Coordinates of N, CA and C (backbone and C1' of nucleotides) in Angstrom, one line a residue:
Chain A
X1 N 4.3 124.2 93.8 CA 4.6 123.5 92.5 C 6.0 123.5 91.6
X2 N 7.0 123.2 91.8 CA 8.4 123.5 90.7 C 8.3 122.2 89.8
X3 N 7.4 122.1 89.0 CA 7.7 121.1 87.9 C 8.0 119.7 88.4
X4 N 8.9 119.2 87.8 CA 9.7 118.2 87.8 C 9.9 117.4 89.2
X5 N 9.8 118.2 90.4 CA 10.3 118.1 91.5 C 9.4 118.2 92.4
X6 N 8.0 118.4 92.1 CA 6.9 118.6 93.1 C 6.5 117.6 94.1
X7 N 6.0 118.2 95.0 CA 6.2 117.3 96.1 C 4.5 116.9 96.1
X8 N 4.1 115.8 96.3 CA 2.8 115.1 96.3 C 2.2 114.7 97.7
X9 N 1.1 115.2 98.1 CA 0.5 114.7 99.2 C -0.5 113.6 99.1
X10 N -0.8 112.6 100.0 CA -1.4 111.5 99.8 C -2.8 112.0 100.3
X11 N -4.0 111.1 99.9 CA -5.1 111.4 100.4 C -5.2 110.7 101.6
X12 N -5.9 111.2 102.7 CA -6.4 110.2 103.8 C -7.4 109.3 103.6
X13 N -7.1 108.1 104.3 CA -7.7 106.8 104.2 C -9.3 107.2 103.7
X14 N -9.7 108.1 105.1 CA -11.3 108.3 105.1 C -11.7 108.8 103.9
X15 N -11.1 109.3 103.0 CA -11.3 109.6 101.5 C -11.7 108.8 101.0
X16 N -11.6 107.6 100.9 CA -12.0 106.5 100.1 C -13.2 105.6 101.0
X17 N -13.3 105.8 102.0 CA -14.3 104.7 102.5 C -15.7 105.6 102.8
X18 N -15.8 106.2 101.7 CA -17.4 106.4 101.2 C -18.0 105.9 100.1
X19 N -19.2 106.3 99.9 CA -20.0 105.5 98.6 C -19.0 106.3 97.3
X20 N -19.1 105.2 96.3 CA -18.5 105.9 95.1 C -19.1 106.9 94.4
X21 N -20.0 107.0 94.7 CA -21.0 108.3 94.0 C -20.7 109.7 94.6
X22 N -20.2 109.6 96.0 CA -19.5 110.8 96.6 C -18.1 111.1 96.2
X23 N -17.1 109.7 96.2 CA -15.7 110.0 96.1 C -15.3 110.5 94.8
X24 N -16.4 109.9 93.6 CA -16.2 110.1 92.1 C -15.7 111.6 92.0
X25 N -17.1 112.4 92.3 CA -16.6 113.9 92.0 C -15.7 114.6 92.7
X26 N -15.0 114.0 93.7 CA -14.1 114.3 94.4 C -12.7 114.1 94.0
X27 N -12.8 113.3 93.2 CA -11.3 112.7 92.6 C -11.0 113.6 91.6
X28 N -11.9 114.3 90.9 CA -11.5 115.2 90.0 C -10.6 116.5 90.1
X29 N -9.6 116.8 89.9 CA -8.6 117.7 90.3 C -7.5 116.8 91.1
X30 N -7.6 115.7 91.8 CA -6.6 114.9 92.4 C -5.6 114.5 91.3
X31 N -4.4 114.0 91.9 CA -3.2 114.0 90.8 C -2.9 112.4 91.0
X32 N -3.3 111.4 89.9 CA -2.5 110.1 89.7 C -1.2 110.3 89.6
X33 N -0.4 109.0 90.7 CA 1.1 109.3 89.9 C 1.5 107.9 90.3
X34 N 2.4 107.8 89.2 CA 3.0 106.3 89.2 C 4.6 106.2 89.3
X35 N 5.2 105.8 90.0 CA 6.8 105.6 89.9 C 7.2 104.5 89.2
X36 N 7.4 104.8 88.0 CA 7.9 103.6 87.4 C 9.8 103.6 87.4
X37 N 10.2 102.5 87.0 CA 11.4 102.5 86.5 C 12.1 103.3 86.1
X38 N 11.5 104.0 84.9 CA 11.9 104.7 84.1 C 11.6 106.4 84.5
X39 N 11.0 106.5 85.3 CA 10.6 107.8 86.1 C 9.3 108.2 86.3
X40 N 8.8 109.0 86.7 CA 7.9 109.2 87.3 C 6.6 110.1 86.6
X41 N 5.5 109.3 86.3 CA 4.6 109.8 85.3 C 3.2 110.3 86.2
X42 N 2.8 111.4 86.0 CA 2.0 111.8 86.9 C 1.0 112.8 86.0
X43 N -0.4 112.9 86.1 CA -1.7 113.3 85.8 C -2.9 114.1 86.5
X44 N -3.5 115.3 86.2 CA -4.6 115.3 87.2 C -5.9 114.7 86.6
X45 N -6.5 114.1 87.5 CA -7.8 113.2 86.9 C -8.8 114.5 86.6
X46 N -9.6 114.2 85.5 CA -10.3 115.5 84.4 C -11.7 114.5 84.7
X47 N -11.8 113.1 84.6 CA -12.9 112.5 84.4 C -13.1 111.2 85.0
X48 N -14.2 110.9 85.7 CA -14.4 109.5 86.6 C -15.9 108.9 86.7
X49 N -16.0 107.7 86.8 CA -17.2 107.1 86.5 C -17.5 106.5 88.0
X50 N -18.7 106.4 88.9 CA -18.9 105.5 90.0 C -20.1 104.4 89.7
X51 N -19.4 103.5 90.1 CA -19.7 102.0 89.8 C -20.3 101.3 91.4
X52 N -21.7 101.4 91.7 CA -22.2 101.1 92.8 C -22.5 99.6 93.3
X53 N -22.4 99.6 94.7 CA -22.4 98.2 94.8 C -24.0 97.5 94.7
X54 N -24.9 98.4 95.1 CA -26.2 98.3 95.1 C -26.9 98.6 93.9
X55 N -28.2 98.1 93.2 CA -29.0 98.3 92.0 C -28.3 99.2 90.9
X56 N -27.1 98.4 90.6 CA -26.3 99.0 89.4 C -25.7 98.0 88.7
X57 N -26.6 97.4 87.6 CA -26.2 96.4 86.9 C -25.2 96.7 85.9
X58 N -24.7 97.9 85.8 CA -23.3 98.4 85.1 C -22.1 98.0 85.8
X59 N -22.3 97.5 87.2 CA -21.2 97.4 87.8 C -20.6 96.0 87.9
X60 N -19.4 95.5 87.8 CA -18.9 94.4 87.5 C -19.4 93.6 89.1
X61 N -19.4 94.2 90.1 CA -19.9 93.3 91.3 C -21.1 93.0 91.2
X62 N -21.9 93.4 90.3 CA -23.4 93.2 90.5 C -24.0 91.7 90.6
X63 N -22.9 91.2 89.9 CA -23.4 89.5 90.0 C -22.5 88.6 90.9
X64 N -22.1 89.5 91.9 CA -21.2 88.7 93.1 C -19.5 88.6 92.7
X65 N -18.9 88.1 93.6 CA -17.5 88.3 93.4 C -16.8 87.4 92.9
X66 N -15.9 87.3 91.9 CA -15.4 86.7 91.2 C -14.3 86.6 91.4
X67 N -13.0 85.6 90.6 CA -11.8 85.6 90.8 C -11.3 87.2 90.0
X68 N -12.0 87.4 88.9 CA -11.6 88.9 88.1 C -11.7 90.3 89.2
X69 N -12.9 90.0 89.6 CA -13.3 91.3 90.1 C -12.9 91.4 91.7
X70 N -12.6 90.5 92.2 CA -12.1 90.2 93.6 C -11.5 91.3 94.5
X71 N -10.8 92.4 94.0 CA -10.5 93.1 94.4 C -11.2 94.1 94.7
X72 N -12.3 94.5 94.0 CA -13.1 95.4 93.9 C -13.9 95.4 95.1
X73 N -13.9 94.5 96.1 CA -14.5 94.1 97.2 C -13.3 94.2 98.5
X74 N -12.2 95.1 98.1 CA -11.5 95.1 99.0 C -11.8 96.2 100.1
X75 N -11.3 96.9 101.0 CA -11.3 98.0 101.4 C -11.1 99.2 100.6
X76 N -11.6 100.0 100.7 CA -11.5 101.3 99.8 C -9.9 101.9 100.0
X77 N -9.4 102.7 98.9 CA -8.1 103.0 98.6 C -7.1 101.8 98.2
X78 N -7.8 101.0 97.3 CA -7.0 100.1 96.6 C -7.2 100.4 95.2
X79 N -6.3 99.5 94.6 CA -6.7 99.6 92.8 C -7.5 98.5 92.7
X80 N -8.5 98.6 91.3 CA -8.9 97.2 90.9 C -8.7 97.6 89.2
X81 N -7.8 96.6 88.8 CA -7.2 96.7 87.2 C -7.9 95.4 86.4
X82 N -8.5 95.5 85.4 CA -9.0 94.5 84.6 C -8.9 94.8 83.1
X83 N -8.8 93.7 82.5 CA -8.3 93.5 80.9 C -9.9 93.6 80.5
X84 N -10.0 94.4 79.4 CA -11.0 94.8 78.5 C -10.9 94.5 77.3
X85 N -11.7 93.9 76.4 CA -11.5 93.6 74.9 C -10.3 93.2 74.6
X86 N -9.5 92.0 75.8 CA -8.3 91.4 75.4 C -7.2 92.3 75.0
X87 N -7.3 93.7 75.2 CA -6.1 94.3 75.1 C -6.0 95.6 75.5
X88 N -7.1 96.0 76.5 CA -6.8 97.4 77.5 C -7.1 97.0 78.6
X89 N -6.3 97.8 79.5 CA -6.7 97.8 80.9 C -7.5 99.1 81.3
X90 N -8.4 98.6 82.5 CA -9.0 100.0 83.1 C -8.7 99.8 84.5
X91 N -8.5 101.1 85.2 CA -8.1 101.5 86.3 C -9.1 102.2 87.1
X92 N -9.4 101.5 88.2 CA -10.5 101.8 89.2 C -9.9 102.0 90.4
X93 N -10.3 102.8 91.1 CA -10.5 103.2 92.9 C -11.4 102.4 93.6
X94 N -11.1 101.6 94.4 CA -12.1 100.9 95.2 C -12.5 102.2 96.2
X95 N -13.6 102.0 96.6 CA -14.0 102.5 97.4 C -15.1 101.9 98.6
X96 N -15.4 102.7 99.7 CA -16.4 101.9 100.8 C -15.6 100.9 101.8
X97 N -16.4 100.3 102.6 CA -15.9 99.2 103.2 C -15.4 98.0 102.6
X98 N -14.7 97.3 103.2 CA -14.5 95.9 102.8 C -15.4 95.3 102.7
X99 N -15.5 94.4 101.3 CA -16.8 93.5 101.0 C -18.2 94.2 100.3
X100 N -17.6 95.6 100.3 CA -19.1 96.4 99.5 C -18.9 96.0 98.0
X101 N -17.9 96.1 97.4 CA -17.9 96.1 95.9 C -18.3 97.3 95.3
X102 N -17.7 98.5 95.6 CA -17.7 99.8 94.8 C -16.4 100.1 94.4
X103 N -16.3 101.2 93.1 CA -15.3 101.6 92.5 C -15.7 102.9 91.9
X104 N -14.6 103.4 91.5 CA -14.6 104.5 90.5 C -13.6 104.6 89.3
X105 N -14.0 104.2 88.2 CA -13.2 104.1 87.0 C -12.9 105.6 86.5
X106 N -11.2 105.4 86.6 CA -10.8 106.8 86.1 C -10.7 106.7 84.4
X107 N -11.3 107.7 83.9 CA -11.4 107.6 82.6 C -10.2 108.4 81.8
X108 N -9.8 109.9 82.5 CA -9.2 110.4 81.5 C -8.2 111.2 82.7
X109 N -7.4 111.9 82.4 CA -6.2 112.6 82.9 C -5.6 113.6 82.1
X110 N -5.5 114.9 82.7 CA -4.4 115.9 81.9 C -3.2 115.6 82.3
X111 N -2.4 115.2 81.4 CA -0.6 115.1 81.5 C 0.1 116.2 82.6
X112 N 0.7 115.7 83.4 CA 1.3 116.8 84.2 C 3.0 116.7 84.2
X113 N 3.6 115.2 84.4 CA 4.8 115.0 84.7 C 5.2 113.8 83.9
X114 N 6.1 113.8 83.4 CA 6.8 112.4 82.7 C 5.7 112.2 81.3
X115 N 5.6 113.6 80.5 CA 5.0 113.6 79.1 C 5.7 112.5 78.4
X116 N 6.9 112.5 78.2 CA 7.5 112.2 77.1 C 7.5 110.4 77.6
X117 N 7.6 109.7 78.8 CA 7.5 108.8 79.0 C 5.7 108.0 78.5
X118 N 5.1 109.1 78.9 CA 3.7 108.6 78.2 C 3.7 108.6 76.7
X119 N 4.2 109.2 76.2 CA 4.2 109.2 74.7 C 4.9 108.1 74.2
X120 N 6.0 107.8 75.1 CA 6.5 106.8 74.3 C 5.8 105.3 74.9
X121 N 5.2 105.4 75.9 CA 4.3 104.1 76.1 C 3.0 104.0 75.4
X122 N 2.8 105.1 74.4 CA 1.5 105.0 73.9 C 1.8 105.1 72.2
X123 N 2.6 105.5 71.9 CA 3.5 105.4 70.6 C 2.7 106.7 70.0
X124 N 2.3 107.4 70.7 CA 1.8 109.0 69.9 C 2.1 110.1 70.9
X125 N 2.0 111.3 70.2 CA 2.4 112.4 71.0 C 1.5 113.6 71.4
X126 N 0.1 113.4 70.9 CA -0.8 114.6 71.0 C -1.2 114.6 72.2
X127 N -0.9 115.4 73.1 CA -0.9 115.5 74.6 C -2.5 115.3 75.0
X128 N -3.4 115.6 73.9 CA -4.9 115.8 74.5 C -5.4 114.6 74.4
X129 N -4.9 113.4 73.4 CA -5.4 112.0 73.4 C -4.6 111.1 74.4
X130 N -3.6 111.6 74.9 CA -2.7 110.5 75.7 C -3.4 110.0 76.8
X131 N -3.9 110.9 77.4 CA -4.7 110.0 78.8 C -6.2 109.9 78.7
X132 N -6.8 110.4 77.5 CA -8.4 110.7 77.4 C -9.1 109.4 76.9
X133 N -9.0 108.8 77.9 CA -10.3 107.5 77.7 C -9.6 106.2 78.7
X134 N -10.2 105.6 79.3 CA -9.5 104.6 80.5 C -8.6 103.3 79.7
X135 N -8.7 103.1 78.7 CA -7.6 102.1 78.2 C -6.3 102.9 77.5
X136 N -6.4 104.1 77.3 CA -5.2 105.1 77.1 C -4.3 105.6 78.2
X137 N -5.3 106.0 79.1 CA -5.0 106.2 80.6 C -4.0 105.4 80.8
X138 N -4.4 104.0 81.1 CA -3.6 102.9 81.8 C -2.5 102.6 81.0
X139 N -2.7 103.0 79.2 CA -1.4 102.3 78.6 C -0.2 103.4 78.9
X140 N -0.9 104.6 78.7 CA -0.2 105.7 79.0 C 0.8 106.0 80.2
X141 N 0.2 105.4 81.3 CA 0.6 105.6 82.6 C 1.5 104.1 83.0
X142 N 1.2 103.0 82.1 CA 2.2 101.9 82.3 C 1.3 100.9 83.6
X143 N 0.2 101.2 83.4 CA -0.8 100.1 84.3 C -1.5 99.3 84.0
X144 N -1.0 97.9 84.6 CA -1.7 96.6 84.0 C -1.8 96.0 85.3
X145 N -2.1 94.6 85.2 CA -2.6 93.9 86.2 C -1.8 93.4 87.3
X146 N -0.5 93.7 87.1 CA 0.4 93.6 88.2 C 0.2 94.9 89.4
X147 N -0.6 95.5 88.9 CA -0.9 96.6 90.2 C -2.4 96.4 90.5
X148 N -3.1 95.3 90.0 CA -4.7 94.9 90.9 C -4.3 94.9 92.2
X149 N -5.2 95.6 92.7 CA -5.3 95.3 94.0 C -4.1 96.0 95.2
X150 N -3.3 96.5 94.7 CA -2.4 97.2 95.4 C -2.9 98.5 96.1
X151 N -2.5 98.8 97.2 CA -2.8 100.2 97.9 C -2.4 101.4 97.3
X152 N -3.4 102.3 97.3 CA -3.2 104.0 96.7 C -2.4 104.9 97.4
X153 N -2.2 104.3 98.6 CA -1.4 104.9 99.4 C 0.0 104.7 100.2
X154 N 0.4 103.4 99.2 CA 1.6 103.2 99.6 C 2.7 103.2 98.2
X155 N 2.0 103.4 96.9 CA 3.0 103.6 95.7 C 3.2 102.1 95.5
X156 N 3.7 101.9 94.4 CA 4.5 103.1 93.6 C 3.3 103.7 92.9
X157 N 1.9 103.4 92.8 CA 0.8 103.7 92.3 C 0.1 104.6 93.1
X158 N 0.0 105.9 93.1 CA -0.6 106.3 94.5 C -1.4 107.7 93.8
X159 N -2.7 108.1 94.5 CA -3.1 109.7 94.2 C -2.6 110.5 95.4
X160 N -2.6 112.0 94.8 CA -2.3 112.8 95.6 C -3.4 113.8 95.8
X161 N -3.2 115.1 96.5 CA -4.2 116.0 96.4 C -3.9 117.1 95.4
X162 N -5.2 117.8 95.2 CA -5.0 118.8 93.9 C -6.4 119.7 94.0
X163 N -6.1 120.6 93.2 CA -6.9 121.4 93.4 C -8.4 121.1 92.5
X164 N -9.3 121.3 92.9 CA -10.8 120.9 92.5 C -11.2 122.0 91.3
X165 N -11.4 121.4 90.3 CA -11.6 122.2 88.9 C -12.8 123.1 89.3
X166 N -13.1 124.2 88.4 CA -14.1 125.4 88.8 C -15.4 124.7 88.5
X167 N -15.6 124.0 87.4 CA -17.1 123.4 87.0 C -17.0 122.0 86.7
X168 N -17.6 121.3 87.8 CA -17.8 119.9 87.7 C -19.5 119.4 86.7
X169 N -19.3 118.8 85.6 CA -20.4 118.4 84.8 C -20.7 117.0 85.0
X170 N -22.1 116.6 85.3 CA -22.6 115.3 85.1 C -23.2 114.5 83.9
X171 N -22.8 113.4 83.8 CA -23.5 112.6 82.2 C -23.8 111.1 82.9
X172 N -25.0 110.5 81.9 CA -24.8 109.1 81.9 C -23.4 108.6 81.6
X173 N -23.1 107.2 82.1 CA -21.8 106.8 82.2 C -21.7 106.3 80.4
X174 N -20.4 105.9 79.8 CA -20.2 105.8 78.7 C -19.7 104.3 78.2
X175 N -20.3 103.9 77.1 CA -20.0 102.4 77.0 C -20.7 101.2 77.5
X176 N -21.9 101.5 78.1 CA -22.4 100.5 79.1 C -23.5 99.9 78.1
X177 N -23.7 98.9 78.4 CA -24.9 97.9 78.0 C -26.1 98.0 79.1
X178 N -25.7 98.1 80.2 CA -26.9 98.0 81.2 C -26.3 99.1 82.5
X179 N -27.5 99.8 82.8 CA -27.4 100.9 83.6 C -27.2 102.1 83.2
X180 N -27.3 102.4 82.3 CA -27.0 103.4 81.6 C -27.6 104.7 81.6
X181 N -29.1 104.5 82.5 CA -29.6 105.5 83.0 C -29.2 106.4 83.9
X182 N -28.3 106.0 84.6 CA -27.9 106.5 85.9 C -26.7 107.7 85.5
X183 N -27.1 108.8 86.3 CA -25.9 110.1 86.0 C -24.6 110.0 87.0
X184 N -23.7 109.1 86.6 CA -22.7 108.7 87.5 C -21.5 108.9 86.8
X185 N -21.1 109.6 85.6 CA -20.4 110.3 85.1 C -19.8 111.8 85.4
X186 N -18.9 112.3 86.1 CA -18.3 113.2 86.4 C -17.0 113.8 85.6
X187 N -17.1 114.9 85.0 CA -15.9 115.4 84.7 C -15.8 116.9 84.6
X188 N -14.7 117.6 84.4 CA -14.2 118.8 84.5 C -14.7 119.4 83.2
X189 N -15.8 120.2 83.3 CA -16.4 121.2 82.6 C -15.3 121.7 81.7
X190 N -15.3 121.5 80.5 CA -14.4 122.5 79.6 C -13.2 121.9 79.2
X191 N -12.5 121.1 80.2 CA -11.3 120.4 79.9 C -11.0 119.7 78.5
X192 N -9.9 120.2 77.7 CA -9.5 119.8 76.6 C -9.2 118.0 76.9
X193 N -9.0 117.5 78.0 CA -8.3 116.3 78.0 C -9.5 114.9 78.2
X194 N -10.8 115.8 78.9 CA -11.7 114.2 78.7 C -12.1 113.6 77.7
X195 N -12.5 112.5 77.9 CA -12.6 111.5 76.8 C -13.8 111.9 75.5
X196 N -15.1 112.5 76.2 CA -16.0 113.1 75.6 C -16.6 114.3 76.2
X197 N -16.8 115.3 75.2 CA -17.9 116.2 75.9 C -19.0 116.2 76.4
Chain B
dG1 P -13.0 119.5 60.7 O5' -14.1 118.3 60.4 C5' -15.3 119.0 60.6 C4' -16.1 117.3 60.4 C3' -15.8 116.6 61.7 O3' -17.1 116.2 62.4 C1' -15.7 115.1 60.0
dG2 P -18.1 116.0 63.0 O5' -18.2 114.3 62.3 C5' -19.4 114.4 61.3 C4' -19.4 112.9 60.8 C3' -19.7 111.9 62.2 O3' -20.6 110.8 62.1 C1' -18.1 111.2 60.7
dT3 P -21.1 110.1 63.0 O5' -20.9 108.8 62.3 C5' -21.3 108.5 61.0 C4' -20.7 106.9 60.3 C3' -20.5 105.7 61.5 O3' -21.2 104.7 60.7 C1' -18.7 106.4 61.2
dG4 P -22.1 103.7 60.9 O5' -21.6 102.5 60.5 C5' -21.1 102.1 59.6 C4' -19.5 101.2 59.4 C3' -19.9 99.8 60.3 O3' -19.5 98.6 59.5 C1' -18.0 100.9 61.0
dG5 P -20.0 97.4 60.1 O5' -18.4 96.5 60.3 C5' -17.8 96.9 59.1 C4' -16.0 96.7 59.9 C3' -16.1 95.2 60.7 O3' -14.9 94.4 60.0 C1' -15.3 97.5 62.1
dG6 P -14.7 93.0 60.5 O5' -13.4 93.0 61.1 C5' -12.1 93.7 60.6 C4' -10.8 93.8 61.5 C3' -10.9 92.8 62.2 O3' -9.5 92.6 62.1 C1' -11.4 94.6 63.7
dA7 P -8.7 91.2 62.8 O5' -8.1 91.7 64.1 C5' -7.1 92.7 63.8 C4' -6.7 93.0 65.4 C3' -6.5 92.1 66.2 O3' -5.5 92.2 66.9 C1' -8.0 93.5 67.5
dT8 P -4.3 91.2 67.2 O5' -5.0 90.6 68.5 C5' -4.8 91.4 69.9 C4' -5.4 90.9 71.1 C3' -5.2 89.5 71.1 O3' -5.2 89.1 72.5 C1' -7.8 90.0 71.0
dT9 P -4.3 87.8 73.1 O5' -4.8 87.4 74.4 C5' -5.0 88.2 75.5 C4' -6.0 88.1 76.4 C3' -6.3 86.7 77.0 O3' -6.5 86.8 78.4 C1' -8.4 87.4 76.1
dA10 P -6.2 85.5 79.3 O5' -7.0 85.9 80.0 C5' -7.0 87.1 80.4 C4' -8.4 87.4 81.2 C3' -9.0 86.0 82.2 O3' -9.4 86.5 83.6 C1' -10.6 86.2 80.6
dG11 P -9.9 85.6 84.4 O5' -11.2 85.3 84.4 C5' -12.2 86.4 84.6 C4' -13.7 86.4 84.2 C3' -14.1 85.1 85.0 O3' -15.6 85.3 85.3 C1' -14.5 85.1 82.8
dC12 P -16.3 84.5 86.3 O5' -17.6 84.4 86.0 C5' -18.1 85.7 85.4 C4' -19.1 85.4 84.2 C3' -20.7 84.0 84.6 O3' -21.6 84.9 84.2 C1' -19.5 83.6 82.7
dT13 P -22.8 84.2 84.5 O5' -23.2 82.9 83.3 C5' -23.7 83.5 82.0 C4' -24.3 82.7 81.2 C3' -25.0 81.4 81.9 O3' -25.9 81.2 81.1 C1' -23.2 80.3 80.7
Chain C
dG1 P -18.0 76.6 69.3 O5' -18.6 78.1 70.0 C5' -19.7 78.2 69.6 C4' -20.3 79.2 70.8 C3' -20.1 80.4 70.2 O3' -21.4 81.2 70.2 C1' -19.6 80.5 72.3
dC2 P -21.7 82.7 69.3 O5' -21.7 83.7 70.5 C5' -22.9 83.4 71.7 C4' -22.2 84.1 72.7 C3' -22.1 85.5 72.2 O3' -22.9 86.3 73.1 C1' -20.2 85.0 73.5
dT3 P -22.9 88.1 72.4 O5' -22.5 88.8 73.7 C5' -23.0 88.4 74.9 C4' -21.7 89.0 76.1 C3' -21.7 90.6 75.9 O3' -21.8 90.9 76.9 C1' -19.9 89.0 76.1
dA4 P -22.2 92.4 77.2 O5' -20.5 93.2 77.8 C5' -20.4 92.7 79.1 C4' -18.9 93.2 79.6 C3' -18.9 94.6 78.7 O3' -18.6 95.4 80.0 C1' -16.8 93.0 78.4
dA5 P -19.7 96.4 80.1 O5' -18.9 97.7 80.1 C5' -19.0 98.7 79.3 C4' -17.7 99.9 79.7 C3' -16.6 99.6 79.3 O3' -16.0 100.7 79.2 C1' -16.7 99.9 81.7
dT6 P -15.8 101.1 77.5 O5' -14.5 100.4 77.0 C5' -13.3 100.6 77.6 C4' -12.2 100.4 76.7 C3' -12.3 102.0 75.9 O3' -10.9 102.4 75.8 C1' -12.1 100.3 74.2
dC7 P -10.6 104.0 75.4 O5' -9.7 103.6 74.2 C5' -8.6 102.7 74.0 C4' -8.0 102.5 72.8 C3' -7.9 104.0 71.8 O3' -6.5 103.8 71.4 C1' -9.2 101.9 71.0
dC8 P -5.9 104.6 70.7 O5' -5.5 104.3 69.3 C5' -5.3 103.2 69.0 C4' -5.6 102.7 67.6 C3' -5.2 103.8 66.4 O3' -4.6 103.8 65.7 C1' -7.4 103.2 66.2
dC9 P -3.8 104.6 64.2 O5' -4.2 104.1 62.8 C5' -4.5 102.3 63.1 C4' -5.3 102.2 61.7 C3' -5.3 103.2 60.8 O3' -5.2 102.4 59.4 C1' -7.7 103.1 61.5
dA10 P -4.7 102.9 58.0 O5' -6.0 102.4 57.1 C5' -6.6 101.2 57.4 C4' -7.9 101.3 56.9 C3' -8.1 101.6 55.4 O3' -8.7 101.1 54.7 C1' -9.4 102.9 57.0
dC11 P -8.9 101.0 53.0 O5' -10.3 102.1 52.7 C5' -11.6 101.6 53.4 C4' -12.5 102.2 53.3 C3' -12.8 103.3 52.2 O3' -13.9 103.2 51.8 C1' -12.6 104.3 54.1
dC12 P -14.6 103.5 50.6 O5' -15.6 104.7 50.6 C5' -16.5 104.4 51.5 C4' -17.4 105.5 52.2 C3' -18.0 106.4 51.0 O3' -19.3 106.9 51.0 C1' -16.7 107.7 52.7
dA13 P -19.9 107.8 49.8 O5' -20.0 109.5 50.4 C5' -20.9 109.4 51.7 C4' -20.1 110.8 52.2 C3' -20.8 111.8 51.2 O3' -21.6 112.9 51.6 C1' -18.7 111.9 52.3

DNA sequence: GGTGGGATTAGCT
DNA sequence: GCTAATCCCACCA
């Protein structure tokens, strides 16, 4: 690693072709990279939630395929981006086989590269809250609906390898009305960049 | 330091 | 019409 010139190695496709509950904890420590016109933005994923295709009322795909969630049914390795509360985007990594409807919501990242771009996108500077939350992360990374459905192995938005955190913690998912009893939120224990302890 | 409410839009019922 | 996997600020203690 040499800071701004660091090389990133893409994850193999197989990584994504598994259950969301398996992929979610393994995404911790991986690096999310967005090559924008203004420069490269990168961060280490520290918090993720799994949304399952079966028996999961909290999952957007639970009530079938719609225009909005269509990209959630793609083959694993693509992005599912949607708008929430009219003003925030949420970024998900699609997992599993085509037609399955599983994904992992990326909730928080630790800033790694392009911190000044993130701060400009967000309109504030505190690095701890730059990407600590799904809506914040998307705004900091410049992720919007234009990236919905695109491959995470071809860029401009992609995920690269990284070091697994030493301690991974599990908890119920945040903000759900239904399906909140499942322990499908995974985060790097002790990281100051997660959205909630 | 903790909390309550407003912002704002797509899609479902 | 209402809900949705949210964020931020104003206001109170």
